[in-house]
PDB file of C-alpha atoms in Angstrom:
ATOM      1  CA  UNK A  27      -9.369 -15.744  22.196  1.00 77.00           C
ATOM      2  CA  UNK A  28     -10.222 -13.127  19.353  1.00 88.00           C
ATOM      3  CA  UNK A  29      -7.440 -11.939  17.521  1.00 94.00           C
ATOM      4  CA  UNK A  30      -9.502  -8.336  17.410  1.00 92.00           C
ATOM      5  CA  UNK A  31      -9.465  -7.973  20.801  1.00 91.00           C
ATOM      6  CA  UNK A  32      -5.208  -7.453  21.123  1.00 96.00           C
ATOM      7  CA  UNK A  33      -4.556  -5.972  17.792  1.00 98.00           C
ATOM      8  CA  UNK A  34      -3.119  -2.088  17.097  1.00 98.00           C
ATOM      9  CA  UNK A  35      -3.825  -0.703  13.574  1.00 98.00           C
ATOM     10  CA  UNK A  36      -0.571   1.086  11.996  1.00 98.00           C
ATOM     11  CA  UNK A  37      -0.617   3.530   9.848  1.00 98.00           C
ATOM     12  CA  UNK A  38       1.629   5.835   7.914  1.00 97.00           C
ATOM     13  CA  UNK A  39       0.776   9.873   7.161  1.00 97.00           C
ATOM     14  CA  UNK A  40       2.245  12.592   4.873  1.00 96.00           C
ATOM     15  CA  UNK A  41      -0.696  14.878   4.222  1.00 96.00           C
ATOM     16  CA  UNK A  42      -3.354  12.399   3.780  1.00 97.00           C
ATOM     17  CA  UNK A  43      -6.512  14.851   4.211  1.00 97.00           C
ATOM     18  CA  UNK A  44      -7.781  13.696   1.461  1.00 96.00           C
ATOM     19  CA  UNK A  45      -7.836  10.342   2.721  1.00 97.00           C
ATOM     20  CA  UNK A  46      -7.528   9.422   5.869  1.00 98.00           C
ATOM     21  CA  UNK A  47     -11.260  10.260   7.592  1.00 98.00           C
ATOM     22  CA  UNK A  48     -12.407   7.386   5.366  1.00 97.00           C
ATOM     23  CA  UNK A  49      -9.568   5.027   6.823  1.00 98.00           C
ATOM     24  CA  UNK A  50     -10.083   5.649  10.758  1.00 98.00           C
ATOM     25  CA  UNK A  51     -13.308   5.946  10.541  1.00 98.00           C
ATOM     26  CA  UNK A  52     -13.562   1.649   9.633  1.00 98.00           C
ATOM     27  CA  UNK A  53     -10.871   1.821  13.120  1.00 98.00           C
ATOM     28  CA  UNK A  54     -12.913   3.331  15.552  1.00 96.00           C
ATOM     29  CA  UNK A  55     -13.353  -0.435  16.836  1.00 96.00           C
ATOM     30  CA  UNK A  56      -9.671  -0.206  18.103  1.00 97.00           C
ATOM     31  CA  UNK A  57      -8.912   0.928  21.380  1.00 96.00           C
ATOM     32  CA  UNK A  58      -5.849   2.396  20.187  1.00 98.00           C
ATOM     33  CA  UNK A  59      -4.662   3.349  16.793  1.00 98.00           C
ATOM     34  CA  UNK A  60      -1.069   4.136  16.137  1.00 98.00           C
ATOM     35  CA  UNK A  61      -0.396   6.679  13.508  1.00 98.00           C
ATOM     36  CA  UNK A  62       3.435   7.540  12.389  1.00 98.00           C
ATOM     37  CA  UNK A  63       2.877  10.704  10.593  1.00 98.00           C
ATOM     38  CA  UNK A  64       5.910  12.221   8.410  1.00 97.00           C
ATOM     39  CA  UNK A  65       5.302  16.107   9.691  1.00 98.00           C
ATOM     40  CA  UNK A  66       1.977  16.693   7.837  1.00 97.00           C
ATOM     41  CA  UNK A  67       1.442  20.176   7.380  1.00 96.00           C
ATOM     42  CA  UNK A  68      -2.543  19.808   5.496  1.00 96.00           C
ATOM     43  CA  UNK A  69      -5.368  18.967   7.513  1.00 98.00           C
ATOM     44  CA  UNK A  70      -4.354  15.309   8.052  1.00 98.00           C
ATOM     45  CA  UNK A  71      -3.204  15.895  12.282  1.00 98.00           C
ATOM     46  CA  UNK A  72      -6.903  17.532  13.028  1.00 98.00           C
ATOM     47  CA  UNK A  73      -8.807  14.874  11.158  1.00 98.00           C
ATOM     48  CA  UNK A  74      -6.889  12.675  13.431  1.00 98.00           C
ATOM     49  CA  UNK A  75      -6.550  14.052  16.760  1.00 98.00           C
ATOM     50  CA  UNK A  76     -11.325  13.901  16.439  1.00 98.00           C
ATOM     51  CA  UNK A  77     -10.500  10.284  17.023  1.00 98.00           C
ATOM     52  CA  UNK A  78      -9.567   9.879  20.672  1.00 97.00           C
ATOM     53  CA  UNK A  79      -7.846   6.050  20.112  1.00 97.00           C
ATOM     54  CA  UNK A  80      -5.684   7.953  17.682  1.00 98.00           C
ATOM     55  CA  UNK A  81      -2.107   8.347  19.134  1.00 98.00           C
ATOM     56  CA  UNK A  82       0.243   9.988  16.816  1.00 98.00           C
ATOM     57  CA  UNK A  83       4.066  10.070  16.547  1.00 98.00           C
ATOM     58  CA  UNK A  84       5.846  12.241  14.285  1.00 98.00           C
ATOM     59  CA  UNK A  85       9.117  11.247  12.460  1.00 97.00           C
ATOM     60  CA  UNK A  86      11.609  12.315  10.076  1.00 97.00           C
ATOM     61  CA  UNK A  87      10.980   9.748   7.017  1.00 94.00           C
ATOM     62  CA  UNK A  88      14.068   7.515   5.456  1.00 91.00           C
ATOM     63  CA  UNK A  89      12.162   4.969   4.233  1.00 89.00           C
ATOM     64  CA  UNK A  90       8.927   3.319   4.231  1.00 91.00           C
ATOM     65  CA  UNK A  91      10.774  -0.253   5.767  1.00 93.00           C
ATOM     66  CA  UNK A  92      12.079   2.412   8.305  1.00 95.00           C
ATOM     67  CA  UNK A  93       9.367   4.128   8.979  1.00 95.00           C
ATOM     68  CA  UNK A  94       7.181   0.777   9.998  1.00 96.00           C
ATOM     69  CA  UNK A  95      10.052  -0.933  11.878  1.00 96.00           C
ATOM     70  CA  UNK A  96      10.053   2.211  13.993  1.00 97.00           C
ATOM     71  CA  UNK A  97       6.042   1.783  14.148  1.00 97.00           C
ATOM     72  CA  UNK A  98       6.194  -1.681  15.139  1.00 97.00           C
ATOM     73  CA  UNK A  99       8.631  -0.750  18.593  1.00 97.00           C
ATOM     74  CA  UNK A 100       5.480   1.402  19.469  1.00 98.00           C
ATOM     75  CA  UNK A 101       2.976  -1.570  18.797  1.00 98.00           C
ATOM     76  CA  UNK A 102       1.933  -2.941  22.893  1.00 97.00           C
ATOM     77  CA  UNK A 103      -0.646  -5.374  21.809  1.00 97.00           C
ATOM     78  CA  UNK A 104       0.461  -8.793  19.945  1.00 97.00           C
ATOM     79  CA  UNK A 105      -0.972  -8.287  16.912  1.00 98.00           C
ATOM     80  CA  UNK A 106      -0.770  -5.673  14.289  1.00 98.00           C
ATOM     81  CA  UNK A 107      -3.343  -4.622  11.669  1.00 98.00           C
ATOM     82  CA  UNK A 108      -0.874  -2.638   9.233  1.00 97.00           C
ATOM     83  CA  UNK A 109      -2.365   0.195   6.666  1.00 97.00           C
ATOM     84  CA  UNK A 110      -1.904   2.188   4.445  1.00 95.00           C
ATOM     85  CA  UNK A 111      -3.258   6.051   4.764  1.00 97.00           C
ATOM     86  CA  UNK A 112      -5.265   4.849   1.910  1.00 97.00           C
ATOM     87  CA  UNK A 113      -6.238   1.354   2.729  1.00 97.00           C
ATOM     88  CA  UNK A 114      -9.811   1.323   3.610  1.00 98.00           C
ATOM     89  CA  UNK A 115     -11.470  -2.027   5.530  1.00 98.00           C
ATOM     90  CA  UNK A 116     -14.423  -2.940   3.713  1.00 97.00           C
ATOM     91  CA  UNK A 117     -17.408  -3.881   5.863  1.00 97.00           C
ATOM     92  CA  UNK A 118     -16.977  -7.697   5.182  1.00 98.00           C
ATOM     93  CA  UNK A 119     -13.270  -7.865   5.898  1.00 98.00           C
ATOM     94  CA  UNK A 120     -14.588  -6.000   9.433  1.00 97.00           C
ATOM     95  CA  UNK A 121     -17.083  -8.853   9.735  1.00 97.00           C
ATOM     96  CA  UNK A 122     -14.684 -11.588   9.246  1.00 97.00           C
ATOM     97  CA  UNK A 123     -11.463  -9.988  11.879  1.00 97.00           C
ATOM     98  CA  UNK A 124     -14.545  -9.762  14.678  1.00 96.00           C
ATOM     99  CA  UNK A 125     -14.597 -13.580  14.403  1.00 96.00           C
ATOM    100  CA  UNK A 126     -11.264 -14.418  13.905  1.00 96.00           C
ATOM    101  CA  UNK A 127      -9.664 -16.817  16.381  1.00 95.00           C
ATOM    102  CA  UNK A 128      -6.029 -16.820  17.725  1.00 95.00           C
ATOM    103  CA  UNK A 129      -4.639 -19.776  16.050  1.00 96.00           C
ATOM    104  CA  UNK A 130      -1.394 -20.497  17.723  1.00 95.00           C
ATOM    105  CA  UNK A 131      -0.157 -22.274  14.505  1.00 97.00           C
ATOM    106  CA  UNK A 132      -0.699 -18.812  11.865  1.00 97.00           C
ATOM    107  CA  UNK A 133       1.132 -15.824  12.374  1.00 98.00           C
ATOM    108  CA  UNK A 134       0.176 -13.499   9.878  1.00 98.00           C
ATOM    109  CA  UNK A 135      -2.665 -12.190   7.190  1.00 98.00           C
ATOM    110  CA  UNK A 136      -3.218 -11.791   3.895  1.00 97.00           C
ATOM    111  CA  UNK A 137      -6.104 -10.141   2.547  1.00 97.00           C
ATOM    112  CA  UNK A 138      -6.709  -9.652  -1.089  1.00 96.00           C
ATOM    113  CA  UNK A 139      -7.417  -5.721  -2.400  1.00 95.00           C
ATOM    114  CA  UNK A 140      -9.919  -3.416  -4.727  1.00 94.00           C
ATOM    115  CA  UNK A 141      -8.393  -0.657  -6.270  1.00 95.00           C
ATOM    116  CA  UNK A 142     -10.774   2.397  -6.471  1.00 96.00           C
ATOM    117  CA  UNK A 143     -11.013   5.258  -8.328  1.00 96.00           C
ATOM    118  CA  UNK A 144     -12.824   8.388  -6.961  1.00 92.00           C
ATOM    119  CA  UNK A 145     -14.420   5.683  -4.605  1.00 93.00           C
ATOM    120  CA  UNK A 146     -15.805   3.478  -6.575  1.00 94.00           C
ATOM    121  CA  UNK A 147     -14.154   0.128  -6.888  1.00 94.00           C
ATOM    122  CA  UNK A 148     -12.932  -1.866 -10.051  1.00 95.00           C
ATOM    123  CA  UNK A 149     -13.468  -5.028 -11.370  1.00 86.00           C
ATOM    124  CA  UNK A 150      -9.948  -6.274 -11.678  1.00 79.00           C
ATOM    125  CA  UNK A 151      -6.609  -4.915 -10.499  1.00 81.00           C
ATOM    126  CA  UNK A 152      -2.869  -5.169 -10.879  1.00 83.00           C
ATOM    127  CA  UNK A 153      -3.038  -5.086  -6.845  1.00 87.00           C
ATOM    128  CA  UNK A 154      -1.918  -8.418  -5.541  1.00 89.00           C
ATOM    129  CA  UNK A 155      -2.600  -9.978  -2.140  1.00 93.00           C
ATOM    130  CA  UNK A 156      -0.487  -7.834   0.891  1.00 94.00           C
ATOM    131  CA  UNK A 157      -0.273  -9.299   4.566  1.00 96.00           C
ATOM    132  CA  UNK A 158      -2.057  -6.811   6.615  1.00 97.00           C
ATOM    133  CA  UNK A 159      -2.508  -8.342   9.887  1.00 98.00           C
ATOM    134  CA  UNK A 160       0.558 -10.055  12.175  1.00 98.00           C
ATOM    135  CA  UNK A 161       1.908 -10.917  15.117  1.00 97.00           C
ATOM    136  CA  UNK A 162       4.626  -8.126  15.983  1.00 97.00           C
ATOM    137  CA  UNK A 163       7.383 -10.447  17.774  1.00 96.00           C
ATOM    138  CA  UNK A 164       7.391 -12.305  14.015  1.00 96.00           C
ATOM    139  CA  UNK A 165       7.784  -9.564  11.641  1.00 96.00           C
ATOM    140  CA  UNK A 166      10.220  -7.396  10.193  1.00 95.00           C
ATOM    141  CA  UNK A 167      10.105  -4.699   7.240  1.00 94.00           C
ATOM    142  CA  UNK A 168      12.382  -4.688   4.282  1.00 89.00           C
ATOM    143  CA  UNK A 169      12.850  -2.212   1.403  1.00 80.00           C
ATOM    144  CA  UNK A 170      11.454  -3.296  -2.347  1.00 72.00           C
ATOM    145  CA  UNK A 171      12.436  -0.649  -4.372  1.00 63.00           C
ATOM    146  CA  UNK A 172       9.512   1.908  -3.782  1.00 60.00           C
ATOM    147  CA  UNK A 173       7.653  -0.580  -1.726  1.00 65.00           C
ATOM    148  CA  UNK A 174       7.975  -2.175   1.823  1.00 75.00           C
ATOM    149  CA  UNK A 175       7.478  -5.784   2.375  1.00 84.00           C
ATOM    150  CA  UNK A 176       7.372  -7.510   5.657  1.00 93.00           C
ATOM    151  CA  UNK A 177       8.466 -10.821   6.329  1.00 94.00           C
ATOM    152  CA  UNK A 178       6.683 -12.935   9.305  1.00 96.00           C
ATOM    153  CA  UNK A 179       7.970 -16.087  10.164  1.00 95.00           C
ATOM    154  CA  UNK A 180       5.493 -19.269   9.941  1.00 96.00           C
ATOM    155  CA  UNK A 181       2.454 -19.810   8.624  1.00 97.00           C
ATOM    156  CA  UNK A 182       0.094 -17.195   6.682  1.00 97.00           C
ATOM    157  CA  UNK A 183      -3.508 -17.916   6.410  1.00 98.00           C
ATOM    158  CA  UNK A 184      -6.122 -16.006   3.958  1.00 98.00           C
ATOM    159  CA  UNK A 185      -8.580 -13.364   4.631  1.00 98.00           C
ATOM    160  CA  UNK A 186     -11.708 -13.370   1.674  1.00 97.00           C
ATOM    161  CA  UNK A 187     -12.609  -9.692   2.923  1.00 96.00           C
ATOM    162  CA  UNK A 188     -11.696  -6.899   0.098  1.00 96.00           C
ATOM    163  CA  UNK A 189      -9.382  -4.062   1.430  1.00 97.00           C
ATOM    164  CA  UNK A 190     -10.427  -0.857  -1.077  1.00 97.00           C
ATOM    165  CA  UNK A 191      -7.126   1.004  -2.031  1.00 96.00           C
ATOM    166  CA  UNK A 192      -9.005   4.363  -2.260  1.00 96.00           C
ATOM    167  CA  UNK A 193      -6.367   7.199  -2.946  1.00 96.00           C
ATOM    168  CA  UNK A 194      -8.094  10.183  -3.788  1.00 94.00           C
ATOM    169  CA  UNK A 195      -5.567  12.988  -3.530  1.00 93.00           C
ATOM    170  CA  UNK A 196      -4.858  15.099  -6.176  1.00 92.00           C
ATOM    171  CA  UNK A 197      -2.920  14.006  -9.586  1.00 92.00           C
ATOM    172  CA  UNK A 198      -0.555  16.606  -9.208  1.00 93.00           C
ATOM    173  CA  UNK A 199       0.478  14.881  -5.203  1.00 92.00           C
ATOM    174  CA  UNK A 200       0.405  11.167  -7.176  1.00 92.00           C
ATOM    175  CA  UNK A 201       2.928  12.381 -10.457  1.00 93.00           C
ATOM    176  CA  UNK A 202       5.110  13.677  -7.653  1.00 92.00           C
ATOM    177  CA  UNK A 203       4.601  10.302  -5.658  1.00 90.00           C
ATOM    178  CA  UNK A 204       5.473   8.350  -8.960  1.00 92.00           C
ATOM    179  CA  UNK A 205       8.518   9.637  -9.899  1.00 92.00           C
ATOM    180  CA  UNK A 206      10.083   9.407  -6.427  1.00 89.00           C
ATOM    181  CA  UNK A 207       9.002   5.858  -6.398  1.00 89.00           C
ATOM    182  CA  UNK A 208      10.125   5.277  -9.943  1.00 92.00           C
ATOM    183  CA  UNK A 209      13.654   6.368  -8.751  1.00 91.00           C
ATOM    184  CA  UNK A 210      13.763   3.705  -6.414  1.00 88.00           C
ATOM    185  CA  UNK A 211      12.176   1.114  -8.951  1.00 91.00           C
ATOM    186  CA  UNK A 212      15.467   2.467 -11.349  1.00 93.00           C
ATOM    187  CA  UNK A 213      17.466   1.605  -8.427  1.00 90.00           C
ATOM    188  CA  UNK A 214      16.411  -1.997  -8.242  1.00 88.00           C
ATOM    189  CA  UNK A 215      15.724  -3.015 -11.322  1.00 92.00           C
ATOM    190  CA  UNK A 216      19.636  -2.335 -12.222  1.00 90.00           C
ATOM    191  CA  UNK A 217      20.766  -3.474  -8.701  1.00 90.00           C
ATOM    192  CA  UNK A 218      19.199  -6.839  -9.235  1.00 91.00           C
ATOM    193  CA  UNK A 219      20.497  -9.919 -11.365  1.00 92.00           C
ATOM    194  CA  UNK A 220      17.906 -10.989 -14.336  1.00 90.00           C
ATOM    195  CA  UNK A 221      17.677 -14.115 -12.565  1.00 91.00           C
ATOM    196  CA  UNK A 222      16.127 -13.167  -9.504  1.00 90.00           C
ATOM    197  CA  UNK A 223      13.836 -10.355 -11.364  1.00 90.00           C
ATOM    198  CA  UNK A 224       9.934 -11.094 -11.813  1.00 89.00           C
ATOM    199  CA  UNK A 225       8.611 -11.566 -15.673  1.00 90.00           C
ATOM    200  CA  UNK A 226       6.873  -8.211 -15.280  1.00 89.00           C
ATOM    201  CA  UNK A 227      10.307  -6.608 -13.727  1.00 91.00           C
ATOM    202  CA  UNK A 228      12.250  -7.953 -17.038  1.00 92.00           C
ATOM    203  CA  UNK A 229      10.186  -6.251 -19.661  1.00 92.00           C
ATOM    204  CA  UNK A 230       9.849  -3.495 -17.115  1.00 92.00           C
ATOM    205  CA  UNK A 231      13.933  -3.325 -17.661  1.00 91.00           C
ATOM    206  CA  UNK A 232      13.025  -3.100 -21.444  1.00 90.00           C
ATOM    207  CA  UNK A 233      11.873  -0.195 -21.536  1.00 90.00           C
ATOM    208  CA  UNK A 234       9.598   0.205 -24.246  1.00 92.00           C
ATOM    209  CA  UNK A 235       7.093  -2.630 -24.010  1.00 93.00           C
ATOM    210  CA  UNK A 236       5.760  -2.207 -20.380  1.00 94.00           C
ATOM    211  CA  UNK A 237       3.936   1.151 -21.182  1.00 95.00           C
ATOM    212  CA  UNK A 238       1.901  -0.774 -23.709  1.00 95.00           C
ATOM    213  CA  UNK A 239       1.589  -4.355 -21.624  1.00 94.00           C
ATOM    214  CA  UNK A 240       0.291  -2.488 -18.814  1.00 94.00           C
ATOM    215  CA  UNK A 241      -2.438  -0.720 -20.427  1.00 95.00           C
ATOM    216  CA  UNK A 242      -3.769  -3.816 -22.550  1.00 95.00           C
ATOM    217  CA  UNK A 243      -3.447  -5.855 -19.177  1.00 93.00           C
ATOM    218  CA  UNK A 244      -5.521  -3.641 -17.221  1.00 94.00           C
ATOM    219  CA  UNK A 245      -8.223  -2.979 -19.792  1.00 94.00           C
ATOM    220  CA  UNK A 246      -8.025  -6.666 -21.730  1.00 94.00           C
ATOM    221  CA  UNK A 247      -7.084  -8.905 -19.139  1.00 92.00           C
ATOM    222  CA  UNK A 248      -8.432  -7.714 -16.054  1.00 92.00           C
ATOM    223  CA  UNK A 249     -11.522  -6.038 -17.962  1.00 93.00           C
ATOM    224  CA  UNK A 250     -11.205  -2.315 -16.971  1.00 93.00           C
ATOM    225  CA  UNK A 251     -12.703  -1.982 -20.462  1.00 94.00           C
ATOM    226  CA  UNK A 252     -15.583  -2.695 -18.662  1.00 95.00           C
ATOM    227  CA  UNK A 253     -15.570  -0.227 -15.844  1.00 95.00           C
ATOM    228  CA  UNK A 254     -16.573   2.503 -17.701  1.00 95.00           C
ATOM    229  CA  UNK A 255     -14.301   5.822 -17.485  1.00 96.00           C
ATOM    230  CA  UNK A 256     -13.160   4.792 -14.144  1.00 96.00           C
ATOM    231  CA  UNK A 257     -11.539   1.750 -16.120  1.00 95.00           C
ATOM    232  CA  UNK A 258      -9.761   3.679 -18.605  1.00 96.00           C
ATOM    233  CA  UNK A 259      -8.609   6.432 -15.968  1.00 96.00           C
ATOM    234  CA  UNK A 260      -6.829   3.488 -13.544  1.00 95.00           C
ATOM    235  CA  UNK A 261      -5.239   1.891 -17.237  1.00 95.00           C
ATOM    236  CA  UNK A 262      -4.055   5.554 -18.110  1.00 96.00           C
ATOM    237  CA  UNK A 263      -2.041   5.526 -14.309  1.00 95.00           C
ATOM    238  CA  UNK A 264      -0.821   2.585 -14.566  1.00 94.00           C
ATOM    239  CA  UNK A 265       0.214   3.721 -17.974  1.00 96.00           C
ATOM    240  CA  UNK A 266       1.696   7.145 -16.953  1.00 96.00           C
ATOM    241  CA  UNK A 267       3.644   5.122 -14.500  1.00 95.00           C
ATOM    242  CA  UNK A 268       5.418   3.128 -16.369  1.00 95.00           C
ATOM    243  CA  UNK A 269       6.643   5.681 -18.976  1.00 96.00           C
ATOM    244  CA  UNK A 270       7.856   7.373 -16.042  1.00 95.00           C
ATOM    245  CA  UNK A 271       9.791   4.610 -15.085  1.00 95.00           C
ATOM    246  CA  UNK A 272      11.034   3.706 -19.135  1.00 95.00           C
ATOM    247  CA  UNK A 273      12.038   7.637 -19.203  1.00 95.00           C
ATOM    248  CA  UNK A 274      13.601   7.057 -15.606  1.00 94.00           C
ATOM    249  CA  UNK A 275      15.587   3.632 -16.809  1.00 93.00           C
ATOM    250  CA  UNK A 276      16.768   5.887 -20.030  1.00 93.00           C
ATOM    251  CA  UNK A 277      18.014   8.509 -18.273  1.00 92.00           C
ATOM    252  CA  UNK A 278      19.256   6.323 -15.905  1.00 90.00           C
ATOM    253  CA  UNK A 279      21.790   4.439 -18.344  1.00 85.00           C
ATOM    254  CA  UNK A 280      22.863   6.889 -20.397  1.00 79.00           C
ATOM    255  CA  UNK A 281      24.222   8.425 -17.478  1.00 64.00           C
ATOM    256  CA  UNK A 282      26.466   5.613 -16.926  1.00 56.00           C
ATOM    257  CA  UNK A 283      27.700   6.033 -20.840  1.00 49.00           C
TER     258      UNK A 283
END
């Protein structure tokens, strides 16, 4: 049986106009499309309700673990293609779902991503591989200080199709996106023992060298250089970010002093 043929796309809203034609539109193959929106009050719930599979809920937000738990009670089919209001399904990840096979042995997804900016997509990323697609009965959400991670019991198997993260609202919506999630990111990185932190979460907890890491990774490493302005304006973010979070951390411990 094809896995396409019993799977439910989830996705998340808060005022995604800006973005979220581009996602449904690569979901119109669904029959139904579950959407747990966060009271939008932009143009996000009439771009939506033009898609007739689209069946929105609205809910108070707590957390984005929360908020997809909650998603995944309202899932009917066995499998769940979970998104991002930003996530958009490139044309060959499409190809390769349609012929996807229910194997009885893999339970979940992965699919690797392209970060975009103003829609055109980059040569290398700090975006690492997310599971996407799942069987519902296996999975479960859990909280990673801004992000949400969800664990699926058994096997995982690899897509090769590119997801394009293609966020295109304004940068006034993503510095006020950043420092909420750079709050959380405090909150973790102090909550956590050394020993269990990632390389990148220990300078992170330095404070002074990530800014500078960051912006030679993405432009050196991963050869933004080489993507023109659109290169320099993702290494800039990333940047941004992360003095956000140093100025966060600061603040952070000298309020315990």
């Amino acid at each position: 049986m094809l896995i396409l043929k019993n799977v439910t796309p989830l996705v998340l809203t808060l005022n995604e106009a800006p973005n979220i034609d581009r996602v449904v539109r690569k979901l119109t193959w669904a029959k139904r499309i579950l959407v747990i929106d966060t009271f939008s009050d932009d143009a996000t719930l009439d771009i939506l309700n033009a898609y007739p599979q689209v069946d929105i809920i609205q809910r108070d937000f707590k957390s984005f673990a929360d908020q997809c738990n909650f998603g995944l009670t309202h899932i009917n089919t066995e499998w769940v293609l979970s998104l991002d209001a930003d996530y958009v399904l490139t044309d060959e990840l499409i190809c390769e779902l349609r012929s996807l096979e229910d194997n009885p042995d893999v339970n979940s997804y992965s699919a690797p991503f392209k970060y975009c900016v103003f829609g055109k997509s980059l040569r290398g990323t700090i975006l690492p591989r997310r599971t996407i697609l799942y069987r519902v009965s296996k999975a479960n959400y859990a909280e990673d200080g801004h992000a949400h991670r969800v664990q699926v019991e058994g096997k995982t198997a690899l897509l090769s199709g590119h997801i394009h993260h293609d966020d295109r609202k304004s940068l006034k919506r993503w510095l006020w996106s950043q420092d909420r999630y750079m709050i959380l990111e405090v909150e973790k990185l102090q909550n956590t023992p050394d020993s269990e932190l990632s390389w990148g979460d220990r300078i992170r907890k330095q404070k002074v060298l990530a800014p500078f890491v960051i912006l030679l990774y993405c432009l050196i490493l991963k050869g933004g250089i080489l993507d023109g302005w659109h290169g320099w304006y993702y290494a800039f973010q990333r940047m941004l970010a992360e003095l956000l979070l140093a100025v966060r951390l600061m603040e952070a411990t000298n309020g315990k002093q």
